[in-house]
Short mmCIF file of C-alpha atoms in Angstrom, two decimals:
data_model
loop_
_atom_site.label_atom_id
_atom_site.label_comp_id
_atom_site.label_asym_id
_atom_site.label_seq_id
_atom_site.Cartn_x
_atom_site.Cartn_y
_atom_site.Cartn_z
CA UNK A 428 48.94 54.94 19.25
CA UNK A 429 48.26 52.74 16.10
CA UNK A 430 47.16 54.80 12.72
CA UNK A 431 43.83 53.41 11.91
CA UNK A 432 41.51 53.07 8.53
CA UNK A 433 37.62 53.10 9.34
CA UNK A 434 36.41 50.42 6.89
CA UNK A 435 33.03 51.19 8.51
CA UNK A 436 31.30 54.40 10.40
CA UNK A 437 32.58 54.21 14.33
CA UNK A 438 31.27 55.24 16.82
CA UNK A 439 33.45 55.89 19.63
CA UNK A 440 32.63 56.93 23.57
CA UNK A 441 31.26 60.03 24.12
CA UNK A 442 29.33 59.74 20.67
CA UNK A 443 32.41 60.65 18.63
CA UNK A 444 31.54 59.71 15.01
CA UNK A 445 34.45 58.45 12.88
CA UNK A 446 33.42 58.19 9.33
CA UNK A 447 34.17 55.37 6.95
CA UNK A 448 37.70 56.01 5.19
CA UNK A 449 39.11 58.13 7.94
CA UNK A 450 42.57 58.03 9.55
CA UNK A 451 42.27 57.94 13.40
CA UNK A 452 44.75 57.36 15.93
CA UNK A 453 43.48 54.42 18.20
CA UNK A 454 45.06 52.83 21.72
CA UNK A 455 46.43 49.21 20.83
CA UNK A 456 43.71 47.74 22.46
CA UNK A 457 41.10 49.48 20.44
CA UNK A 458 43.30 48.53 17.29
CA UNK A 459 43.08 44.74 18.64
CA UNK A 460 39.02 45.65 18.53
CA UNK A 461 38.10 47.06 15.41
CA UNK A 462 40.71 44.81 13.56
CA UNK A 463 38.60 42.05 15.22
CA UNK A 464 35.48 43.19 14.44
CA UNK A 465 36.41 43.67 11.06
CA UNK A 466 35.61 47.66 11.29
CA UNK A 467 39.07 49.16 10.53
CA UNK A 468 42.65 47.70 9.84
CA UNK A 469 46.44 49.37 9.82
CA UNK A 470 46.81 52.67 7.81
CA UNK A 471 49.53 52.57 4.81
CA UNK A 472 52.37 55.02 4.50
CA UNK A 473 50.05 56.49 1.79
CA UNK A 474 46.97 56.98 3.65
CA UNK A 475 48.52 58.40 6.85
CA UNK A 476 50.65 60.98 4.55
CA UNK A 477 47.29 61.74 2.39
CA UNK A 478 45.06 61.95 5.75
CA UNK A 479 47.93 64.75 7.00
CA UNK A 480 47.87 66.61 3.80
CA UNK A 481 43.88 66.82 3.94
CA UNK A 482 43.93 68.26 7.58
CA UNK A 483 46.08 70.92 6.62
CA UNK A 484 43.81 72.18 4.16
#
């Protein structure tokens, strides 16, 4: 799985929302997609570590 950055709102199947800023785990063929489409690129080091520490809030 590829850590992902929404640069937009997406929405996924089965209506899940993922908003805009969010780290989200995506299939390498989604990652293809929404790098394509310009909706999300690659997560840094930083974001993935600050996207952790937020969830375990």
């Amino acid at each position: 799985m590829a850590k992902m950055l929404a640069k937009t709102q997406i929405i996924m199947p089965d209506d899940v929302v993922i908003a805009k800023g969010t780290v989200f785990d995506a299939t390498p063929e989604q990652a293809r997609q929404f790098d394509h489409l310009n909706a999300a690129r690659a997560a840094t080091e930083a974001e993935i570590k600050a996207a952790a520490v937020a969830e375990s809030d």
